[in-house]
Coordinates of C-alpha atoms in Angstrom, one line a residue:
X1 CA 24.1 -5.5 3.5
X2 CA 22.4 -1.9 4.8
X3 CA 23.3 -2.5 8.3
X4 CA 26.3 -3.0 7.2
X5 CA 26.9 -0.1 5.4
X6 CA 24.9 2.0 8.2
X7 CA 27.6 1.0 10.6
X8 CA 30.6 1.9 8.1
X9 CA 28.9 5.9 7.3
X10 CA 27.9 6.1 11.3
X11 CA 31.8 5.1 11.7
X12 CA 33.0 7.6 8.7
X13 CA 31.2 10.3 10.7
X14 CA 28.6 11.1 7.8
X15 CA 25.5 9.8 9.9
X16 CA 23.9 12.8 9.1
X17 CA 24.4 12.2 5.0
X18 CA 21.5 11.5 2.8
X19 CA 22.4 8.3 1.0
X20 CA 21.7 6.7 -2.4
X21 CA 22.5 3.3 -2.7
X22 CA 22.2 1.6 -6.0
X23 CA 22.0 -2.0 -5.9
X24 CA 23.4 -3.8 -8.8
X25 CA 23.0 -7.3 -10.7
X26 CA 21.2 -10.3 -9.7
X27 CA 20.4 -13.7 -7.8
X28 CA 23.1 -12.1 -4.8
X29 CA 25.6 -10.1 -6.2
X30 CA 25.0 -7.1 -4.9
X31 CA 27.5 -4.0 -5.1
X32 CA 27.1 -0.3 -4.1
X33 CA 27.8 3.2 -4.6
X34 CA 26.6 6.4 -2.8
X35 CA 26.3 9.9 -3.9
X36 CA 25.0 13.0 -2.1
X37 CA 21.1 14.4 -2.7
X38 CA 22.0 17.8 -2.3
X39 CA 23.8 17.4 -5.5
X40 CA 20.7 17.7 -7.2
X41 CA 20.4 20.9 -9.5
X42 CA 16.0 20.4 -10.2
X43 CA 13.8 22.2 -7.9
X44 CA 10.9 19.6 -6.4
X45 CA 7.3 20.2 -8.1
X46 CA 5.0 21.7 -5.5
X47 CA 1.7 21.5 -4.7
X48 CA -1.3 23.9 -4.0
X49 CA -4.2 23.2 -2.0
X50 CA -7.5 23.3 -3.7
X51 CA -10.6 22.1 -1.4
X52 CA -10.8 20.0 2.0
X53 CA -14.3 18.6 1.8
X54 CA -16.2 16.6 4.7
X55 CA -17.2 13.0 3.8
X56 CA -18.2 12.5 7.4
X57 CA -18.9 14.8 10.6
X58 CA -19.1 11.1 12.8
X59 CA -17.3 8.7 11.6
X60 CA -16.4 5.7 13.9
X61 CA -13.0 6.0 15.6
X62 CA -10.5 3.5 17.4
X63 CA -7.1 2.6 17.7
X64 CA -6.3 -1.0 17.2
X65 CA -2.9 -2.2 15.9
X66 CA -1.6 1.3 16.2
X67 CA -4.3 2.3 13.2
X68 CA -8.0 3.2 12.4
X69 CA -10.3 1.2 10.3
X70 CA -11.1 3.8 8.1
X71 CA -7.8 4.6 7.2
X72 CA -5.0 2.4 6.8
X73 CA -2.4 2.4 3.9
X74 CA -3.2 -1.6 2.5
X75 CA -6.5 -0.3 1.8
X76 CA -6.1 0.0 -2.0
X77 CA -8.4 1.1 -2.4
X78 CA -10.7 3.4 0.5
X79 CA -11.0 5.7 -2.3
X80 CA -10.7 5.5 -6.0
X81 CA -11.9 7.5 -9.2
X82 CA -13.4 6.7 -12.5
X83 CA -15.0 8.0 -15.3
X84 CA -15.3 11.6 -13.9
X85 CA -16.6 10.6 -10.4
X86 CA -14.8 9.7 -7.3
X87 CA -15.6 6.7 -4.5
X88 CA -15.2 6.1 -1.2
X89 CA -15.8 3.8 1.7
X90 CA -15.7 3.9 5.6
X91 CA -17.6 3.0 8.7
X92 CA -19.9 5.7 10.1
X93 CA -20.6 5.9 14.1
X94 CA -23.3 3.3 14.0
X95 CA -20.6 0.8 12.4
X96 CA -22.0 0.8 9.4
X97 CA -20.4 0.3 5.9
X98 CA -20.9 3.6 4.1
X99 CA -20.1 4.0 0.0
X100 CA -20.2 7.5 -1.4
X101 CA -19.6 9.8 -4.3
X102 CA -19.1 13.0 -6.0
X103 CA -18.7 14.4 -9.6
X104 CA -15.4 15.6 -9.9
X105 CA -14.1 18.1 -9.8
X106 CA -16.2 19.7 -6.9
X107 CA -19.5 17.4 -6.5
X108 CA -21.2 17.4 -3.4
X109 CA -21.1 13.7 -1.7
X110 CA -23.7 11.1 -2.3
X111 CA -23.7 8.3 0.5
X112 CA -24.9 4.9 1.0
X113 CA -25.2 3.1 3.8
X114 CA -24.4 -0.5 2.9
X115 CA -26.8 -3.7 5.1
X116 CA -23.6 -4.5 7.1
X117 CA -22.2 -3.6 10.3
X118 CA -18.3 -3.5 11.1
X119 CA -17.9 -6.4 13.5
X120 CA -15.1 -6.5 16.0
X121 CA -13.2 -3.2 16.6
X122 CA -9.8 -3.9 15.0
X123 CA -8.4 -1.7 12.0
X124 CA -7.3 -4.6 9.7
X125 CA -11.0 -4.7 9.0
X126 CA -11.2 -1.8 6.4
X127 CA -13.4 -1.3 3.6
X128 CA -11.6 -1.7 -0.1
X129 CA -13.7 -0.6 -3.3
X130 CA -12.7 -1.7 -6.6
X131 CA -14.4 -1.2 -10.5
X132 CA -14.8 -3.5 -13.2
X133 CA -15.0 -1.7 -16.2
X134 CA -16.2 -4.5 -18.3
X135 CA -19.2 -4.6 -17.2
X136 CA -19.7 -1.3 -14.7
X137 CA -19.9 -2.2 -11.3
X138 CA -18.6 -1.1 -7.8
X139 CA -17.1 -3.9 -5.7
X140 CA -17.0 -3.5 -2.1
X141 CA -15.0 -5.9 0.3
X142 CA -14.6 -5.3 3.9
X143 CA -14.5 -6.6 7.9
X144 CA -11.7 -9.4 7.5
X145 CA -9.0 -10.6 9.5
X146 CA -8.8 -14.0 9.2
X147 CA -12.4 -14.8 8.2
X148 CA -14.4 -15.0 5.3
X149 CA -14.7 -11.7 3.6
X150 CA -18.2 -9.6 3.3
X151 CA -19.0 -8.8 0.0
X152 CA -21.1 -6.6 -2.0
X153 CA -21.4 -5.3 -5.5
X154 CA -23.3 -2.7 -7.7
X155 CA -25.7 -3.1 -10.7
X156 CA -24.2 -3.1 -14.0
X157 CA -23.5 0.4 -15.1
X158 CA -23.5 2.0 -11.9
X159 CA -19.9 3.5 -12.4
X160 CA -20.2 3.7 -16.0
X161 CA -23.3 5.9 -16.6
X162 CA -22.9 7.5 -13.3
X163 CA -25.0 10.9 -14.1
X164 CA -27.9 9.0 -15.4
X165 CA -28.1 6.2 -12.3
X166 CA -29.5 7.8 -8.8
X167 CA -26.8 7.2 -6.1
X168 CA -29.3 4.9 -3.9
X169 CA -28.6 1.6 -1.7
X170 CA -31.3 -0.1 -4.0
X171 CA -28.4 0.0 -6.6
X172 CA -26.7 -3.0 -4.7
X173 CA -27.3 -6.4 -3.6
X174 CA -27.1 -8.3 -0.5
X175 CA -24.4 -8.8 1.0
X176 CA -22.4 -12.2 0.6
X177 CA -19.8 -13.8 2.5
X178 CA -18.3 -15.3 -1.0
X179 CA -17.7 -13.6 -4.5
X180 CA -20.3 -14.8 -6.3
X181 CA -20.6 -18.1 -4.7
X182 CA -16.6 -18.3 -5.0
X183 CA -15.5 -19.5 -1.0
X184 CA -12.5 -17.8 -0.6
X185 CA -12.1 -19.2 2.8
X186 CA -10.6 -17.3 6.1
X187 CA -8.8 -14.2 4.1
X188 CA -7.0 -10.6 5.7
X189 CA -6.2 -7.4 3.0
X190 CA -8.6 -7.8 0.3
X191 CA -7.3 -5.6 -2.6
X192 CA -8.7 -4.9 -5.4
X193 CA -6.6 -4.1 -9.0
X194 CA -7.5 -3.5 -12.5
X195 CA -5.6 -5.6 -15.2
X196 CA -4.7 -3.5 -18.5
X197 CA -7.5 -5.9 -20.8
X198 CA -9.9 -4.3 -18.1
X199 CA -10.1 -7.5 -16.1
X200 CA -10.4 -7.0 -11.8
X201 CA -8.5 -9.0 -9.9
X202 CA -8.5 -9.2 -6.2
X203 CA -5.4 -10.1 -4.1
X204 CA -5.8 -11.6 -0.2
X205 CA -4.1 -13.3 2.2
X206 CA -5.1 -16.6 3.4
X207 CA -3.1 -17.8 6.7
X208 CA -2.1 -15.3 9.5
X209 CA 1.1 -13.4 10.3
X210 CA 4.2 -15.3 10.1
X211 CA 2.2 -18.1 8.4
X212 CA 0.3 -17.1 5.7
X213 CA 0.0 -17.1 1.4
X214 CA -0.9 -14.5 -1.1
X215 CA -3.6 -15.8 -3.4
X216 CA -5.6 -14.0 -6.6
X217 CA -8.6 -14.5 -7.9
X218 CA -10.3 -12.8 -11.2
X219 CA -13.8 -11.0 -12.2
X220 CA -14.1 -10.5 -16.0
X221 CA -18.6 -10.9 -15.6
X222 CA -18.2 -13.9 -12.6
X223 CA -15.6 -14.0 -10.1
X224 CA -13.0 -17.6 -10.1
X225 CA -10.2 -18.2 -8.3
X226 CA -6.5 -17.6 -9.8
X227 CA -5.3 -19.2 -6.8
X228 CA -2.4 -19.2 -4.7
X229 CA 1.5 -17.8 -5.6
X230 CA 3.2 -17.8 -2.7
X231 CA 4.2 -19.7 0.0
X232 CA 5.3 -19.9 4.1
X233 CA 7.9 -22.7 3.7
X234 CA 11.6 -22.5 3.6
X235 CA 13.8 -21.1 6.7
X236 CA 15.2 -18.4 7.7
X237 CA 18.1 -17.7 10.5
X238 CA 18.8 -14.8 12.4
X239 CA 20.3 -14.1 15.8
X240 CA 21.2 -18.0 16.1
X241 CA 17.1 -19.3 15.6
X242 CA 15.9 -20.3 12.7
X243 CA 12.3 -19.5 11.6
X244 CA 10.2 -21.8 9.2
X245 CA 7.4 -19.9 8.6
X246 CA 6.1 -16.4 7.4
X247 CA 4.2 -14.2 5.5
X248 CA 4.9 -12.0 2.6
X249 CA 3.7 -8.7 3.2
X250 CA 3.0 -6.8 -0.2
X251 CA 4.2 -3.1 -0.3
X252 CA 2.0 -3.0 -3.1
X253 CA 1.1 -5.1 -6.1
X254 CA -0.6 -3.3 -9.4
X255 CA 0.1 -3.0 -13.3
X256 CA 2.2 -1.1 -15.4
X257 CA 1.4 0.4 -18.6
X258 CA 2.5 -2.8 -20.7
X259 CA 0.3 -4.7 -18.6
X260 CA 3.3 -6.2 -16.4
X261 CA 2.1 -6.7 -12.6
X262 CA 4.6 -5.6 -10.1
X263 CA 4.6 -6.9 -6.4
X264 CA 6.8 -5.4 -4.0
X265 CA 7.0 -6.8 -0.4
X266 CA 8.6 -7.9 2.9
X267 CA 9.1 -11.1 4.7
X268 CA 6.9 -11.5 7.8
X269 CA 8.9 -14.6 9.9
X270 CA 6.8 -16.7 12.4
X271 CA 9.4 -17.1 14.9
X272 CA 9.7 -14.1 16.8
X273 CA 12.8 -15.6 18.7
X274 CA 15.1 -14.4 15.3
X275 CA 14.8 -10.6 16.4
X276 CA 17.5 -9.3 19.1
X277 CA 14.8 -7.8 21.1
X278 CA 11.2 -9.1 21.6
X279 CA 10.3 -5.6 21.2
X280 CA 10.6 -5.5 17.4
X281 CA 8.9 -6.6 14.7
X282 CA 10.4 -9.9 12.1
X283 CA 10.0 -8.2 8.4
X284 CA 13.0 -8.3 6.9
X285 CA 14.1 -7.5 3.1
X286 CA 12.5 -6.0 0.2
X287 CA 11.8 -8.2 -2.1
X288 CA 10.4 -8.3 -5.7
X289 CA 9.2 -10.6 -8.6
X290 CA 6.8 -9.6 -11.5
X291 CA 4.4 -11.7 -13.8
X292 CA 3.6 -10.9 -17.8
X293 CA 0.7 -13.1 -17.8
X294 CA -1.4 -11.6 -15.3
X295 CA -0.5 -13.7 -12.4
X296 CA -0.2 -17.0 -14.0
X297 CA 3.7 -17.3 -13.6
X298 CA 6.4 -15.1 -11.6
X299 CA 9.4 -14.0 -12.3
X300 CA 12.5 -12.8 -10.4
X301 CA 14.6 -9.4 -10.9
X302 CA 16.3 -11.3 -13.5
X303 CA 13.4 -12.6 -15.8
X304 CA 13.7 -16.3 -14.6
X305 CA 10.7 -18.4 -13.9
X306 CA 10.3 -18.7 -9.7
X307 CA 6.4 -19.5 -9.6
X308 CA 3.5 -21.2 -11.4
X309 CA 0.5 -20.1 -9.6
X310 CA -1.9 -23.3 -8.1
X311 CA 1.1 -25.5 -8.8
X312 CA 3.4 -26.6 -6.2
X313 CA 6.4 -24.2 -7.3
X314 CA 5.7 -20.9 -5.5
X315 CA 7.4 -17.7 -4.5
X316 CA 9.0 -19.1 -1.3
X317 CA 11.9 -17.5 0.7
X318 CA 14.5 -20.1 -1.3
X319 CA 13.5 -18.7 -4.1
X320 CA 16.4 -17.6 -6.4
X321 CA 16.7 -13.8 -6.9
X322 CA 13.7 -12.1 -5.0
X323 CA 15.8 -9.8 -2.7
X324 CA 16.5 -6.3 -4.4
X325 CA 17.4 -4.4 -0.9
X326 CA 18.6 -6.6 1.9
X327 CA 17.9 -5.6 5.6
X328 CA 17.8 -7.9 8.6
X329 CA 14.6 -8.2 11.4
X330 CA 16.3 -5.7 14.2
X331 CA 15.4 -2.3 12.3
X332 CA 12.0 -2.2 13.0
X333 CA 10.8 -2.2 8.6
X334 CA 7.6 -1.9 8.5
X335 CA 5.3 -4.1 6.7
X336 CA 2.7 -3.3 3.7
X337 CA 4.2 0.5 2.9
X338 CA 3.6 1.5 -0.6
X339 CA 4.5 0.7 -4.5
X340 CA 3.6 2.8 -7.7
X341 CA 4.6 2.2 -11.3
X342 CA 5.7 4.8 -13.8
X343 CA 5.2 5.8 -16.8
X344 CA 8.0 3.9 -18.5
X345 CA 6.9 0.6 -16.7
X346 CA 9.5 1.0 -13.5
X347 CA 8.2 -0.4 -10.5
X348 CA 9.3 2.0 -6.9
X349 CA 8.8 0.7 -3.7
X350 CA 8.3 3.2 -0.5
X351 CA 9.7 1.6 2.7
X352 CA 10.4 3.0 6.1
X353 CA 13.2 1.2 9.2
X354 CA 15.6 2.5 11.6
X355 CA 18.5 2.5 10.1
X356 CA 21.2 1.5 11.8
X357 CA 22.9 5.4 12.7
X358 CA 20.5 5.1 15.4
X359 CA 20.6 1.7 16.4
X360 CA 21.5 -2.3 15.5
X361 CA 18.6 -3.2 17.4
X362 CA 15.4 -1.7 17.9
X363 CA 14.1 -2.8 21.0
X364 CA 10.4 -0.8 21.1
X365 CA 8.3 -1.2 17.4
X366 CA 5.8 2.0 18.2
X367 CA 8.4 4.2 19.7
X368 CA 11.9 3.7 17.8
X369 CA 10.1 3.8 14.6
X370 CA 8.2 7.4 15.9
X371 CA 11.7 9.0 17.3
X372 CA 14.2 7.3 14.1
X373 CA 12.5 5.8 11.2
X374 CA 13.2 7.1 8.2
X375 CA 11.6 6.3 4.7
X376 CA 13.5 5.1 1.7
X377 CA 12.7 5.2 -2.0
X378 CA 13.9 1.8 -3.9
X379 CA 13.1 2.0 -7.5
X380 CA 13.9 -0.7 -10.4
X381 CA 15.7 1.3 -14.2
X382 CA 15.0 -0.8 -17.3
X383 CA 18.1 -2.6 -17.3
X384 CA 17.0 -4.5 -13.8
X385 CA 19.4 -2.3 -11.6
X386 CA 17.9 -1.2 -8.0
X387 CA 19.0 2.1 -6.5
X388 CA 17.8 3.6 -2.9
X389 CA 17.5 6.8 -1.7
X390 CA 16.8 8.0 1.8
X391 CA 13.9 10.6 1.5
X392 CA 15.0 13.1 4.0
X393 CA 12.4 13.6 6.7
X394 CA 11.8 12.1 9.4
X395 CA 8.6 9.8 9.6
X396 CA 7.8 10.4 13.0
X397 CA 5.5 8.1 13.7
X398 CA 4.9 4.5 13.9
X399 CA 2.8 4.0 10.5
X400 CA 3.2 4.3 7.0
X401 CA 3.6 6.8 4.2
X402 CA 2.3 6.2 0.7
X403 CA 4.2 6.8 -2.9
X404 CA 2.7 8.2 -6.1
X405 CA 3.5 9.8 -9.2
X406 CA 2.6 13.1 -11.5
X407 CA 2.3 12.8 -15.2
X408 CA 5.5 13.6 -15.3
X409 CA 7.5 11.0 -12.9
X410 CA 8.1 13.3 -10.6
X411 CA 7.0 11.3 -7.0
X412 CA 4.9 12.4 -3.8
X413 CA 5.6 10.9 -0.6
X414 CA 2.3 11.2 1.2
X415 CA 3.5 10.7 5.2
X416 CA 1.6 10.2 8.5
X417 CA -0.7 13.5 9.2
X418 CA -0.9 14.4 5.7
X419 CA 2.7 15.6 5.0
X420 CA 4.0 15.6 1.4
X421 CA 7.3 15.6 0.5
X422 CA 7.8 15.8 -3.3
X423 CA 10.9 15.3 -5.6
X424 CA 11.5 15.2 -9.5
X425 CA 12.4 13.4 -12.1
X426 CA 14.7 15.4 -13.6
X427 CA 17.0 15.3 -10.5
X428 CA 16.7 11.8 -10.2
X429 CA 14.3 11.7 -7.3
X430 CA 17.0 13.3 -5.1
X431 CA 15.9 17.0 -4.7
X432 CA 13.4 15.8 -1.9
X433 CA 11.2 19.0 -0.6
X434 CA 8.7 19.1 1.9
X435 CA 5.7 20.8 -0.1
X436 CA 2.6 20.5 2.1
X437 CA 2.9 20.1 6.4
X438 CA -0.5 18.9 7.2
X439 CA -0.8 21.5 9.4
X440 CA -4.4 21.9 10.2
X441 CA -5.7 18.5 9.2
X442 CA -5.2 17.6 12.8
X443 CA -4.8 13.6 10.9
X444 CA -4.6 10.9 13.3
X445 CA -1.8 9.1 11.7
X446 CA -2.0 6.9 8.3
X447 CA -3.5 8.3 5.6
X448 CA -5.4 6.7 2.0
X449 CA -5.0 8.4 -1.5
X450 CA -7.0 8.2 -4.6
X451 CA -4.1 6.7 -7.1
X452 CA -6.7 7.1 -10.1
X453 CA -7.4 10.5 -9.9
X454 CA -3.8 11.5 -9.4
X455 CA -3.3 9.8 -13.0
X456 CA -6.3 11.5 -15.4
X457 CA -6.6 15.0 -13.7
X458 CA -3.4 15.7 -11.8
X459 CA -4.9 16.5 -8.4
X460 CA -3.8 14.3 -5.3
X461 CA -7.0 13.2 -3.0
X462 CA -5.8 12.4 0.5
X463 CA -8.7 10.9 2.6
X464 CA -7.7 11.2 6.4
X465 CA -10.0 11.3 9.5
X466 CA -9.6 13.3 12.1
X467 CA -7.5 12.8 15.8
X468 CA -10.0 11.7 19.0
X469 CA -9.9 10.1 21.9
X470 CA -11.2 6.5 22.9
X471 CA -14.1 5.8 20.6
X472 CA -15.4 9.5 20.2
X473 CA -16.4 9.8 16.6
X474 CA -14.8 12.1 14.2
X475 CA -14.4 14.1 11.2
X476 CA -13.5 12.1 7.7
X477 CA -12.4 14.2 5.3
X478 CA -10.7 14.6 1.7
X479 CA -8.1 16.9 1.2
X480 CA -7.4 17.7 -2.5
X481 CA -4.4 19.1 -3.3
X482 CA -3.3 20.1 -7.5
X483 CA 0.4 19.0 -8.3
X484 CA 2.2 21.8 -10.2
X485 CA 4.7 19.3 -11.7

């Protein structure tokens, strides 16, 4: 177990050590080695920064959940790029829904405000934007916590012939509190993903924290439900109570390049009595399974069958084989970090806790996670084997970071502020490097990137707003930034 092992390196008196754990075989037999980062020999890729362009001077502003609407890291996506032009979506200081874009790669923005206006002032409400290309069209869904979603999409072609289509709000319908007359019911985290055969698929929660399922549903020229593949049953005990309901929380879910989906996640548990401190937060393990058929069935690290989606066998906490990296509720993980694929198909997870050099039992969410977290890279090789490696920096805050990858492999950890920390493939993801500080962003926290444009013209988009006080309006921007991997 990592707490386990925290306790043995904090008693070996190499606390201070940057670890690599490799986690190795499957359905629970787990075994260990660690090796020192510094023994890496490849220099990190770095980074050069290229523009900082305003999206908005006014854009609305509050803290709620620690986070602000207009940026928060389960977004995928708040800003995406396609066919030469780059998207993105936010609440201006009026509330409303605003879509823009830009010909890459140095447009001036087009925006839109959108008939709808953010309801209630809480920052799981964001705005995600997704593209089918089969037939052209910009999705928008936004403002849902546990209610039906609002929806809105583009004319045909709109993202496919962008240079000969005026960017004007006469380009998209009404909005619609269904997809195309599909109820999806009460649903939080609407994110949108692109299949490899160019279908869109959307991925929400129905159900609240601690008691809650992922479903899918699928838009090839109509949206219909997939339906739902996970579920809140099954128990779990910790600290002498047992819990019997949760949520998975996805760290990411998206394709690979042999059209394999990947989903990454946490356990959310519904009794908050299993935590040593009330002051913590119940996620607990990292978790994995993977489907070949496009959501239809789910597998387990080891290839075996777990899941038929809309049937009544679904990824549940039983479930043989889903933990790759096991961590119990008292170190503060946080929920919904990050996930990319890369190029050979090899699904990474980003994850951030308090490891257990600092302490067994985190007693304060917001402020041990600021003054100890620390993110960790988990990442799956071909032959099923997991291996971890602490990225060395501090996160220093209470939010999340995001992962992504060059052309290359080599990975970007994209912190809280607008920090980047990069490392390369040639070492093995071990010669971890700050490359960019964030210093004169002045970010409030969490920050979105633009996964798309990072793949077909090597430059990092980071979209970030601004730090204010109460509700005072402020500055979203995009920082672009050209990776010299």
């Amino acid at each position: 177990m990592v707490s386990f092992l925290d306790q043995a390196l904090t008693r070996a008196g190499i606390s201070s050590t940057v670890i690599a754990v490799t986690l190795v075989g499957m359905v629970g037999m787990v075994g260990w080695h660690a090796t020192r980062a510094g023994a890496a020999t490849a220099v990190a890729p770095a980074v050069t920064r290229v523009a900082d362009t305003q999206l908005d001077a006014t854009a609305l502003y509050f803290v709620s959940y620690d986070g602000l609407v207009n940026n928060e890291s389960f977004q995928q996506s708040g800003i995406v790029s396609y066919a030469g032009y780059q998207y993105a979506g936010w609440y201006t200081a009026d509330r409303s829904a605003v879509v823009a874009r830009r010909q890459l790669p140095s447009g001036g923005w087009q925006t839109v405000k959108l008939p709808h206006q953010l309801t209630t002032n809480d920052s799981h409400n964001v705005i995600s934007i997704g593209v089918s290309p089969a037939d052209g069209r910009l999705h928008v869904a936004m403002d849902t916590h546990g209610n039906q979603v609002f929806y809105v999409k583009s004319e045909a072609g709109l993202v496919t012939d962008p240079a000969n289509r005026t960017w004007a709000a006469a380009r998209f319908g009404a909005v619609s509190r269904t997809l195309d007359g599909v109820d999806l019911g009460a649903i939080t985290y609407p994110q949108f993903l692109n299949t490899t055969d160019n279908r869109l698929q959307l991925s929400y929660r129905t159900g609240t924290s601690g008691n809650g399922t992922n479903e899918l549903a699928e838009y090839r020229t109509s949206w219909s439900k997939v339906g739902r593949w996970q579920a809140a049953t099954g128990s779990y005990t910790a600290n002498g109570v047992t819990s019997t309901t949760r949520n998975m929380y996805l760290h990411g879910i998206g394709y690979g390049p042999s059209g394999r989906l990947h989903a990454t996640f946490t356990w959310r548990e519904g009794n908050a009595g299993v935590l040593c401190n009330g002051g913590g937060l119940t996620n607990h393990d990292t978790g994995y399974v993977y489907s070949d058929d496009a959501g239809r069935t789910w597998r387990n690290n080891a290839g075996t069958v777990v899941a038929t989606t809309g049937s009544s066998t679904q990824v549940a906490i039983g479930s043989a084989g889903l933990v790759v990296d096991p961590l119990t509720v008292d170190h503060g993980l946080m929920n919904q970090e990050s996930q990319a694929v890369d190029s050979a198909g090899n699904p990474h997870a980003l994850i951030s806790y308090v490891p257990g050099r600092f302490t067994q039992c985190v007693t304060s969410y917001a402020a041990d996670r600021t003054a100890y977290a620390r993110p960790f890279h988990v990442y799956r090789s071909a032959s099923g084997a997991w291996t971890k490696m602490e990225v060395p920096v501090a996160v220093g805050s209470s939010g999340r970071s995001q992962l992504v990858f060059d052309a290359a492999d080599n990975a970007y950890v994209v912190m809280p502020f607008g920090r980047v920390v990069a490392a390369s493939k040639a070492s093995g993801w071990t010669d971890w490097t700050v490359r960019f500080d964030g210093a004169g962003l002045n970010a409030f926290g969490e920050v979105i990137v633009d996964r798309a444009r990072l793949r077909s013209d090597g430059v990092l988009s980071i979209m970030y707003q601004q730090r204010s006080s109460g509700t005072t309006p402020s500055a979203l921007r995009v920082l672009d930034l050209r990776l010299n991997g």
